XYZ file of C-alpha atoms in Angstrom:
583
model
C 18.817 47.501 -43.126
C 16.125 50.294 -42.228
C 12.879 50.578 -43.990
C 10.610 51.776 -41.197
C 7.264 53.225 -42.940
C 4.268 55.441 -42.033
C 0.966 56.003 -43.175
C -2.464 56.707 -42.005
C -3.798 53.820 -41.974
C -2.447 50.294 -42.218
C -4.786 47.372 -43.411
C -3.349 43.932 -41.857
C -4.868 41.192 -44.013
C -5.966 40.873 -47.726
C -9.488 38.665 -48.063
C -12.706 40.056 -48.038
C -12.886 42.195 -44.900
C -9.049 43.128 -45.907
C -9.631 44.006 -49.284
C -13.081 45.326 -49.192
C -11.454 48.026 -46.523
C -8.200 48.706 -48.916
C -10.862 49.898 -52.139
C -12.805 52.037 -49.762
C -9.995 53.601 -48.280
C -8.316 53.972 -51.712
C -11.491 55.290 -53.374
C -11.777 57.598 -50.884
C -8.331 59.332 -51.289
C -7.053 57.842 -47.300
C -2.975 57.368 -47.457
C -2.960 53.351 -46.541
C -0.863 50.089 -46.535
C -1.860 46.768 -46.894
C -0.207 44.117 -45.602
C -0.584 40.154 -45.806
C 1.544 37.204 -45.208
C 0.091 35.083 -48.147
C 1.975 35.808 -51.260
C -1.324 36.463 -53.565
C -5.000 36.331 -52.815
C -7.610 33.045 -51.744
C -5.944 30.004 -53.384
C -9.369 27.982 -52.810
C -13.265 29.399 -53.516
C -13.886 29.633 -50.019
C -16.688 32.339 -49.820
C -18.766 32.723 -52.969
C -22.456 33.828 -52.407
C -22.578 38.142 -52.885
C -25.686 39.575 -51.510
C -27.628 42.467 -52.687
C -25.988 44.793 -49.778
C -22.659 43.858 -50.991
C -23.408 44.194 -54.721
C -24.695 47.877 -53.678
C -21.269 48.204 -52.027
C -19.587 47.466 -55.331
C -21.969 49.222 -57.215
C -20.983 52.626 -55.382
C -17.138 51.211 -55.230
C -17.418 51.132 -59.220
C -16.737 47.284 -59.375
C -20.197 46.034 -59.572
C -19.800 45.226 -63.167
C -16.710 43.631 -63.192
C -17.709 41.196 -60.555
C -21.443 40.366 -62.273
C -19.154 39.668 -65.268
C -17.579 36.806 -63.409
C -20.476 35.880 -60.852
C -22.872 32.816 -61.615
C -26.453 34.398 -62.659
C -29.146 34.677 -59.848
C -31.474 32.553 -61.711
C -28.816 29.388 -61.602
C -28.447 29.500 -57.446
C -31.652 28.493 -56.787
C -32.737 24.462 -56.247
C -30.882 23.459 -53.393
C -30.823 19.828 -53.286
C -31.018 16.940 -50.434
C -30.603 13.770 -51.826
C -28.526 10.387 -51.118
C -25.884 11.147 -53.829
C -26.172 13.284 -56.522
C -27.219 10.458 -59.031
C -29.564 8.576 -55.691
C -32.503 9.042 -54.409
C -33.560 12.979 -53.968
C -35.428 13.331 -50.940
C -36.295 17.472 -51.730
C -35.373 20.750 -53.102
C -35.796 24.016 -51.387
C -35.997 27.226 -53.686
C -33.264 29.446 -51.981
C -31.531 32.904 -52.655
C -34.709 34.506 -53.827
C -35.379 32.378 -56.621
C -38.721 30.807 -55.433
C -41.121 33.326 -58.017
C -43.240 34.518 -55.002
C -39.882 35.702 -53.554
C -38.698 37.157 -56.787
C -40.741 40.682 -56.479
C -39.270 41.404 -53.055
C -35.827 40.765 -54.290
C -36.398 42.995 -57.792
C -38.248 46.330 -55.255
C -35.310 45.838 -52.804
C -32.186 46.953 -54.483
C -30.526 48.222 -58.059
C -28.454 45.395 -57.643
C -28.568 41.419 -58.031
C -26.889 38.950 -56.089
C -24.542 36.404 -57.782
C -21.921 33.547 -57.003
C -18.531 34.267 -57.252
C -15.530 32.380 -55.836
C -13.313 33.764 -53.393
C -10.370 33.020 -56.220
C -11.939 35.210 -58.403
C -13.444 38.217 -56.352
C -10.350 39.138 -54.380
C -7.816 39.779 -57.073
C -10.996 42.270 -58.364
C -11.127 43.919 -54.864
C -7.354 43.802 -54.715
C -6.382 44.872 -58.455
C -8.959 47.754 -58.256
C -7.520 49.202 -54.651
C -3.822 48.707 -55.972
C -4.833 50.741 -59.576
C -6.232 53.493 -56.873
C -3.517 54.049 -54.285
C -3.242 50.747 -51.949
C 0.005 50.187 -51.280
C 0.254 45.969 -51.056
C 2.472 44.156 -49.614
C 2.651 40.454 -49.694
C 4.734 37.648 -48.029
C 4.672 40.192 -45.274
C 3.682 38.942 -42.035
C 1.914 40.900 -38.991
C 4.305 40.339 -35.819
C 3.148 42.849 -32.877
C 1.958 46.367 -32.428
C 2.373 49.215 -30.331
C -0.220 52.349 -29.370
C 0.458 55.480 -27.765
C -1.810 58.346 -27.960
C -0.602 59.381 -31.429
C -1.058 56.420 -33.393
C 0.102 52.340 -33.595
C 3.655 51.170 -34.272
C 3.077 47.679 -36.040
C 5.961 45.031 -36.649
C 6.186 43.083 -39.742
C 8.623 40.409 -41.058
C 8.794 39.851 -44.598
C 8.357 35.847 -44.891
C 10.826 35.739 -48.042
C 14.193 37.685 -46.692
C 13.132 37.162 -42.716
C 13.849 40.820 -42.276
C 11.871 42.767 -39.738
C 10.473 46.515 -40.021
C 8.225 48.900 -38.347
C 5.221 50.493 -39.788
C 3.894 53.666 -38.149
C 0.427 54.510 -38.350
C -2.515 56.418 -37.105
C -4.723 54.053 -37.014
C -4.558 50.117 -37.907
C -7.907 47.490 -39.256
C -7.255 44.122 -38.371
C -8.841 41.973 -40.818
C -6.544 39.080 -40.149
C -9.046 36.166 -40.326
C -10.477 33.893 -37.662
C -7.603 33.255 -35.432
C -6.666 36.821 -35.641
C -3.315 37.591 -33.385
C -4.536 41.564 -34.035
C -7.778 40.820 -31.884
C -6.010 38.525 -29.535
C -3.314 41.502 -28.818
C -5.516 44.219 -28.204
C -7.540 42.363 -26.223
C -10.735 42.426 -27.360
C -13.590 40.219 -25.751
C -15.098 37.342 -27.126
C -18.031 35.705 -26.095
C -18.901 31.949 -27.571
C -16.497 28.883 -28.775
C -14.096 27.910 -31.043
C -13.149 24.642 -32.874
C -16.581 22.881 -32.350
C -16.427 19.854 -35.081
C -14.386 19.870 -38.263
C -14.685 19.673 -41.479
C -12.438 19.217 -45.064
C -13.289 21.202 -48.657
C -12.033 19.182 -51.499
C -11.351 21.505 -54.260
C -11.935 19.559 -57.094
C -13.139 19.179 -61.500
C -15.507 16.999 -62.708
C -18.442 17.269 -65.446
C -21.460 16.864 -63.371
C -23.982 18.782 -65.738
C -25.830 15.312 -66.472
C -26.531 15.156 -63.001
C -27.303 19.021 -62.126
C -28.115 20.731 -65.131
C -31.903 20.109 -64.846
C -31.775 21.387 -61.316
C -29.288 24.252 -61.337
C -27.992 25.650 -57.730
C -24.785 25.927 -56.100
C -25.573 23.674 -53.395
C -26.425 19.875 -53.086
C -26.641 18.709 -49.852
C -25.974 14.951 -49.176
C -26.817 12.710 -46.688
C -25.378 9.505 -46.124
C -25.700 6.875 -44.012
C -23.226 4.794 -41.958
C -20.432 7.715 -42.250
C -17.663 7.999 -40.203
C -18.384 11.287 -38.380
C -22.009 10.636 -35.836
C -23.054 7.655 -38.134
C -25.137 9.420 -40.382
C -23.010 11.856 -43.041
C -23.924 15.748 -44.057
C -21.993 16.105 -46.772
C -21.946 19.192 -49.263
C -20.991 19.577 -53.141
C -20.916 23.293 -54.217
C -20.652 24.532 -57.673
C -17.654 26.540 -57.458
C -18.756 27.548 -61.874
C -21.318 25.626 -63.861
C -20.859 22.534 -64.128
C -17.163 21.313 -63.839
C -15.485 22.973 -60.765
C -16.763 22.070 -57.300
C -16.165 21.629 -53.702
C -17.228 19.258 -51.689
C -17.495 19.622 -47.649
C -17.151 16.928 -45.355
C -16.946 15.954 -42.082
C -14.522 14.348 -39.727
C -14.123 14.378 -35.659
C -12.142 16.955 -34.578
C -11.619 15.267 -30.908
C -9.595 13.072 -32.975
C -5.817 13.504 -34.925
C -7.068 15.396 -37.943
C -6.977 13.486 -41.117
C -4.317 13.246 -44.070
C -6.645 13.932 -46.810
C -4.621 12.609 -49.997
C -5.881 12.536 -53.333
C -6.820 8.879 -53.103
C -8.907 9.869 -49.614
C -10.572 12.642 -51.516
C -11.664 10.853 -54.815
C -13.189 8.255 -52.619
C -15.282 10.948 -50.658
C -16.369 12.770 -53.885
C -17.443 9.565 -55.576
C -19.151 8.760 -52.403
C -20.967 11.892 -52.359
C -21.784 12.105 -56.465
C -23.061 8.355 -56.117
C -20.693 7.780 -59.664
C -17.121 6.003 -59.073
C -17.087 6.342 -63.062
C -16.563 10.012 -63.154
C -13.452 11.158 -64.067
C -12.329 13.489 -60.650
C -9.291 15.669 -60.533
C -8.025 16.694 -57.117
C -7.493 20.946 -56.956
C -6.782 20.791 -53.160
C -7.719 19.907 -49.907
C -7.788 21.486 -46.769
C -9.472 21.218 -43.059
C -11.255 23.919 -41.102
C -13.475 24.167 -37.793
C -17.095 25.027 -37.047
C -16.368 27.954 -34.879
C -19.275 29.946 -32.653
C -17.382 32.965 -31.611
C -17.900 36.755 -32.038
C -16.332 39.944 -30.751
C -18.680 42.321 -28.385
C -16.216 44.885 -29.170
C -14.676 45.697 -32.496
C -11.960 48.920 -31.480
C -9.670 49.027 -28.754
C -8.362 52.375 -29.133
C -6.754 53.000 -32.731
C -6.909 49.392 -33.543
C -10.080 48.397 -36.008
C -11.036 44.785 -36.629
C -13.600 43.188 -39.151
C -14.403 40.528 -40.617
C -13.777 36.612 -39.512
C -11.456 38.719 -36.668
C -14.200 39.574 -35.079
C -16.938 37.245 -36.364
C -16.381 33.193 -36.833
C -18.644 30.992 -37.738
C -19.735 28.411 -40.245
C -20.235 29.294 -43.896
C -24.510 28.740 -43.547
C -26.316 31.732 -44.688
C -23.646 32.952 -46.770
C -23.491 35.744 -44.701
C -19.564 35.911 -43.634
C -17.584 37.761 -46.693
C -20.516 39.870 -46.947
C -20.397 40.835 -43.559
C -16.865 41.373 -43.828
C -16.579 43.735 -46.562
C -19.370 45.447 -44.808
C -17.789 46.172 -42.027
C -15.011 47.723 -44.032
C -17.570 49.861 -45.764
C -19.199 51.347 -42.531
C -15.769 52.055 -41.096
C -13.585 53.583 -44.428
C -15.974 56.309 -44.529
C -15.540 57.267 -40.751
C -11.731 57.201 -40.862
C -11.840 59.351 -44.116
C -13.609 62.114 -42.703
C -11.522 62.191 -39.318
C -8.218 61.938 -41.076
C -9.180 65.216 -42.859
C -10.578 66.646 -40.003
C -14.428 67.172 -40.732
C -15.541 64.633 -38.192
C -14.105 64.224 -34.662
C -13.090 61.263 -33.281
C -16.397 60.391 -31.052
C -17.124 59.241 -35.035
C -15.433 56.369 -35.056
C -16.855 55.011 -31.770
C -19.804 54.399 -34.075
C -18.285 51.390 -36.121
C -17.983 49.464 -32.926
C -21.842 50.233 -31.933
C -23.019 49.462 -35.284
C -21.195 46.946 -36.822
C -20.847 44.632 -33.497
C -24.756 43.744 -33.368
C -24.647 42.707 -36.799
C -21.704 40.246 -35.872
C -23.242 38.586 -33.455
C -26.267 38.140 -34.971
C -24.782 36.036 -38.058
C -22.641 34.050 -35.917
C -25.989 33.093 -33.871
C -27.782 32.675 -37.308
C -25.218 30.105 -39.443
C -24.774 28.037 -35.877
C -28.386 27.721 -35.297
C -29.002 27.074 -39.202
C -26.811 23.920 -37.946
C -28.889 22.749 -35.705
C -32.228 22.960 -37.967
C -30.762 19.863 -39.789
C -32.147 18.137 -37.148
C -36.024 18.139 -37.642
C -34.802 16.718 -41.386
C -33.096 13.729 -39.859
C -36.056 13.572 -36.949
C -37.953 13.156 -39.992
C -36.417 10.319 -42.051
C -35.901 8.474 -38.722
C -32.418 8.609 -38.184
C -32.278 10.523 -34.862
C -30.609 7.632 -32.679
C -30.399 4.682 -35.214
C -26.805 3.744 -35.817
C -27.416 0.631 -38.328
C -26.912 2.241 -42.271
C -28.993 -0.637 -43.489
C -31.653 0.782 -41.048
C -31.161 4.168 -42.193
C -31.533 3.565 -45.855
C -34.898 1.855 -45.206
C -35.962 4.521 -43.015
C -35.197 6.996 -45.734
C -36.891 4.662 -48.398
C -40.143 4.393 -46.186
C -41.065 7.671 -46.956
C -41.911 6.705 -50.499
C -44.692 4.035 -48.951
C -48.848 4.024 -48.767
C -49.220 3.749 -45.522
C -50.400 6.205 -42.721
C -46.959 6.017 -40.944
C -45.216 7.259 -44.169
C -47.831 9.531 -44.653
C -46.381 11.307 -41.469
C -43.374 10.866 -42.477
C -43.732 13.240 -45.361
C -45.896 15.356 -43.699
C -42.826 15.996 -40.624
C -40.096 16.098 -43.763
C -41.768 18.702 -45.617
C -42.036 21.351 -42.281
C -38.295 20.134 -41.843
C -37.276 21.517 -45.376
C -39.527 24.361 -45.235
C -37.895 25.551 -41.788
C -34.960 25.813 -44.164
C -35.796 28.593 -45.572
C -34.500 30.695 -42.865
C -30.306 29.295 -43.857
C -30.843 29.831 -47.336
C -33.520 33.525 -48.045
C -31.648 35.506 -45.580
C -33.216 39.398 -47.008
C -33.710 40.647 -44.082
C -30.654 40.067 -42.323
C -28.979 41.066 -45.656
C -31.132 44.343 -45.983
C -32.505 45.270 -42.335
C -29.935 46.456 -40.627
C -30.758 49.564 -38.502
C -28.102 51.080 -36.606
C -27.855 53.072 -32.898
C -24.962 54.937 -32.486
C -23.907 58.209 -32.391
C -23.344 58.538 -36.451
C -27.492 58.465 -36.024
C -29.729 61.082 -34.850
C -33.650 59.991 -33.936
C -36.552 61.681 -35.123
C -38.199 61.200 -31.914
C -41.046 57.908 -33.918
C -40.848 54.765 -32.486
C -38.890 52.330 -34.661
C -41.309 50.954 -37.242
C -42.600 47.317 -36.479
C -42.088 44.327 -38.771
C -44.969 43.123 -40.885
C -43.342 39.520 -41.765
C -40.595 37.727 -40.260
C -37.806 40.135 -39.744
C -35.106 37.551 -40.671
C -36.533 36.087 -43.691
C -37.935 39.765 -45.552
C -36.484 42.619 -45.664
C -38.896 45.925 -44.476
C -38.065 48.974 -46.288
C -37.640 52.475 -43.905
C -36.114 55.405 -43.962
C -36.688 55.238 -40.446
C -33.120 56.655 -38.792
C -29.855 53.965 -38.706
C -32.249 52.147 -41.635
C -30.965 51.288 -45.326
C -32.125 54.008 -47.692
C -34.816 52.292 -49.640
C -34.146 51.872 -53.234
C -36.586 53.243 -55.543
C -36.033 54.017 -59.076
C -36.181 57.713 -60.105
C -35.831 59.626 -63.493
C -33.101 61.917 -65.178
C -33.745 63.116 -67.995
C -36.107 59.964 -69.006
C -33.904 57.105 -68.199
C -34.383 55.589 -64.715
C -31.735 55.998 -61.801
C -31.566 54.331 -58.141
C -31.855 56.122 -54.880
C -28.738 53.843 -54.377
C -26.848 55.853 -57.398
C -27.344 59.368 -55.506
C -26.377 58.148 -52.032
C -22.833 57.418 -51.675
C -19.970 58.080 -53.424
C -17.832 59.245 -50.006
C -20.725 62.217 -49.750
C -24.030 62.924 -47.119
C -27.122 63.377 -49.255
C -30.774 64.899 -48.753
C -33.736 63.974 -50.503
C -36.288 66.468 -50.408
C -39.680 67.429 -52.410
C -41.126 70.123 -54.243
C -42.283 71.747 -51.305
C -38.966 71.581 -49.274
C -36.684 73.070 -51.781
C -35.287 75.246 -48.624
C -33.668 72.259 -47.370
C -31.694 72.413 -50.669
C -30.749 75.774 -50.285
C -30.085 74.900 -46.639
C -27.795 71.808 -47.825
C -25.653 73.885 -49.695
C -24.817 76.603 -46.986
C -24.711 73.982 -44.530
C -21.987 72.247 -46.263
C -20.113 75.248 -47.083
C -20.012 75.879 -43.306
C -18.779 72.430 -42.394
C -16.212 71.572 -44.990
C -18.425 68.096 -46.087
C -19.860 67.007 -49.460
C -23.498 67.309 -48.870
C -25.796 66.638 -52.579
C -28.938 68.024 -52.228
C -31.860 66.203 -54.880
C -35.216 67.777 -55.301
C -37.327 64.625 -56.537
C -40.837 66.097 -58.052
C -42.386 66.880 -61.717
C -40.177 69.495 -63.368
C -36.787 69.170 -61.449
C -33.783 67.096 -61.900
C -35.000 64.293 -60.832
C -38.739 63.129 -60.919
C -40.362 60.112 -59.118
C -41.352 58.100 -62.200
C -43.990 55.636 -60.303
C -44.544 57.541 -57.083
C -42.359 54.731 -55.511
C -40.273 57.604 -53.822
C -43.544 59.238 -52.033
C -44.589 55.945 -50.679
C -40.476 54.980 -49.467
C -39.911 58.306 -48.098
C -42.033 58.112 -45.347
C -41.899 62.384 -44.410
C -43.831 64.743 -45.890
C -42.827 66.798 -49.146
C -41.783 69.191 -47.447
C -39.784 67.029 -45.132
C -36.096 65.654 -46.082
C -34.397 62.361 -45.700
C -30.345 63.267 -44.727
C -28.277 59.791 -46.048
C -24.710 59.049 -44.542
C -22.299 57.966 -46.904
C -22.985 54.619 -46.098
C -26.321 54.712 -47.589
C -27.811 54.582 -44.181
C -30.478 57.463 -42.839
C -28.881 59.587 -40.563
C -31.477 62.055 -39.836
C -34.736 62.964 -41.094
C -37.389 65.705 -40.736
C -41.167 64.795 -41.283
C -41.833 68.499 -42.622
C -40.098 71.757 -43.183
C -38.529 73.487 -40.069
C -38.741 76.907 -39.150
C -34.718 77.322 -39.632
C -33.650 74.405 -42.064
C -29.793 75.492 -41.638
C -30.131 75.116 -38.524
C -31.488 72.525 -37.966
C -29.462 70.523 -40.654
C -26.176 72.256 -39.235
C -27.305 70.816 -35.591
C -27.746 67.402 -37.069
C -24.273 66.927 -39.254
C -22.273 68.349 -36.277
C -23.622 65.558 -34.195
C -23.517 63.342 -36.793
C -19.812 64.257 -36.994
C -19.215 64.271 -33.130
C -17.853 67.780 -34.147
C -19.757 69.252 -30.739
């Protein structure tokens, strides 16, 4: 039986990276497969937290709606807990994903968009149902085997898992979004740098009503430490709110030097009564499953027509909450790319960009979640269990805290600098937010890139400096307020301009006509389509008004021009064909 296939491009792998690359490429009109050897989406809430990049994402996708519909509010994420059990002794809170109130303005200015928790059960079959109802072609049970390049394209062998048949799928160009122990990466050969399988850990999938216990102190993460566990003699344990308040998952630890562990349903009710402090609660077992701490990344993401994203490329622990968002993206900042070569209005120097671009970023979060590890230890410095093996000892340790005396005094002075260095695992806005790309896909201005006023990581800097984020600002239409965010994107380059720069407009539109692109042209200022309702936009923009602000479809600045120039067309046709790699 024959049932070779071909297509432009052919998506191996369905999760976030997967997905998130199958509704760009289907929103954006690109002939695709998808393929996956899982025979439906995430059968456990693996990833949940969606930052405000990836909300934006959605928001131009035309999902953003149906995913806040499902996502737990912003304002219940917030008081991450350390404590002894959930119903023992809390040793702190930490206000975390921008819900402490002095963070709440910078989140609100940043972005159109909030952030919200959603299980990875319930945003992939969004992702998924939405690409499918636009063009992805989906295949599940269907299993990546090998691929092929030659200078034409990939030929990529797949078995289906249910008949054992094997096929060949022809394509120009292939993503591998494959997950963490991708066999796409390993086959092209791309290089690695860092470790894998460092210590283990289990999620227990599981229901219980916990509300009496969390409801006064709503997050979606309780940390818990325990002493005299079986994994370095002192326990970090986890309970995440997979939704409010009877579906959770707890994450434990065991020693992966070791045979790894039959977690049955009796092992796992012991662990989560362990962990809630209660062995009263009623607990049903959803599943179990084991994973490693991994500290790996990719320095190089293509390897000629072969893409990869996501946990391919990047693999790490889930601190930060960084890894789905990351993932999707990736997927994001590549779609657009292959879209415009596949219809021949960029050349192919384009895509080198996605590897320049998105491999930085990779690195950095893998760096980030392992080293958001490793601050745990100030917290444990600090209750005086660094070295003490005895749980008895460890329990008073933890207890002496609570005492008059000058050594407990230190005590809480060292615990409270331990929690506060938290902040950088759980208010990540400018990682989220600050991403400023070099590549190609951006041409300088020829100004120094702008310097950070607060800690880069932790707060995000608004520029429109080039390879920035275009800022958000809100603008009027006709009366009713409209993002920055809402104009940019939508598979198009855009220009912001002012009153005095309405040549760039004018320039836009021949510019575009000469090139074959979708270039929107806005004129923000009193009396034109679009007005700047606080002055927000004069203050973002950072060029004159007679200057312009040229936007990739990303949302990211590719260009801009600090005043008017002598030939606009010009010089906007000079900067898209570079752009473009169309030299």
């Amino acid at each position: 039986m024959s049932e070779n296939l071909t297509t432009d491009v052919l998506v191996i792998g369905s999760g976030p990276a997967g997905g998130g690359a199958a509704l760009a490429l289907a929103t954006l009109g690109v002939e695709h497969i998808v393929v996956t050897k899982y025979r439906w989406t995430a059968n456990t809430p693996r990833a949940h937290l969606t930052n405000q990049r990836t909300m934006e994402i959605f928001r131009d996708l035309g999902i953003e709606d149906d995913v806040l519909a499902q996502a737990t509010a912003h304002h219940l994420l917030g008081n991450t807990v350390f404590c002894t059990s959930l119903a023992g002794d809390e040793i702190g809170r930490v206000r975390t994903w921008f819900t402490h109130p002095a963070r709440e303005a910078d989140y609100t200015l940043a972005s159109p968009s909030p952030n919200g928790d959603i299980p990875q059960t319930l945003l992939e079959p969004i992702v998924i149902g939405h690409a499918a109802s636009r063009g992805s072609r989906i295949r599940f049970d269907t299993e990546y085997v090998g691929l092929v390049q030659d200078a034409d394209g990939v030929t990529v062998t797949v078995r289906d898992r249910v008949t054992g048949h094997r096929y060949d799928i022809r394509a120009k160009y292939v993503v591998g979004a494959d997950g963490g122990r991708s066999a796409v990466a390993a086959d092209v050969g791309l290089p690695f740098e860092g470790q894998m399988d460092l210590a283990g850990s289990m999620n227990i999938v599981f229901q219980a009503d916990l509300s009496h216990l969390v409801e006064h102190r709503p997050s979606n993460l309780y940390w818990v430490l325990q002493p005299g566990a079986d994994v370095g003699g002192v326990g970090m344990g986890v309970i995440r709110m997979v939704r409010p308040w009877n579906e959770w998952m707890c994450i434990w630890g065991y020693d992966i030097s070791q045979p790894p562990p039959d977690v049955d349903d009796e092992m796992a009710v012991k662990i989560v009564h362990e962990l809630v402090g209660d062995d009263t609660i009623p607990v049903t077992i959803r599943s179990t499953s084991l994973w490693a701490i991994n500290k790996m990344y990719a320095t190089r993401y293509r390897a000629g027509r072969v893409f990869c994203m996501g946990d391919a490329v990047h693999r790490h622990p889930p601190s930060n909450g960084l890894g789905s968002n990351t993932s999707i993206q990736d997927a994001y900042n590549l779609a657009w790319k292959l879209a415009y070569v596949l219809r021949g209005t960029a050349g192919e120097g384009l895509l080198d960009s996605y590897d320049l671009e998105r491999a930085p970023v990779g690195e950095q979060i893998v760096l980030r979640a392992n080293k958001s590890i490793e601050e745990f230890g100030p917290i444990f410095d600090a209750l005086g269990l660094v070295g003490e093996s005895d749980p008895e000892v460890m329990r008073r340790h933890i207890t002496a805290r609570t005492a008059n005396t000058p050594e407990a005094a230190e005590q809480r002075s060292k615990l409270q600098a331990a929690l506060e260095l938290k902040d950088y695992e759980f208010n990540t806005h400018g990682v989220e937010l600050g991403q400023r790309y070099a590549s190609g896909a951006v041409v300088p201005d020829g100004t120094p890139e702008p310097a950070y006023t607060r800690d880069p990581e932790l707060y995000y800097h608004p520029t429109t400096w080039p390879g920035a984020r275009l800022p958000h600002v809100w603008l009027g239409r006709d009366g009713r307020q409209v993002s920055t965010h809402d104009l940019a994107g939508k598979g198009r380059f855009c220009l912001f301009t002012g009153t005095a720069g309405e040549q760039w407009a004018d320039a836009a539109a021949k510019v575009a006509a000469d090139l074959g692109v979708e270039l929107a042209a806005y004129v923000v200022g009193p009396g034109r389509e679009y007005t700047d309702l606080y002055d927000d936009w004069a203050r973002a923009r950072e060029v004159g008004e007679d200057g312009c602000v040229l936007v990739r479809p990303d949302a990211h600045v590719a260009w801009r021009s600090a005043s008017l120039a002598t030939d606009p067309a010009a010089e906007l046709h000079r900067v898209l064909t570079s752009v473009l790699a169309r030299d």
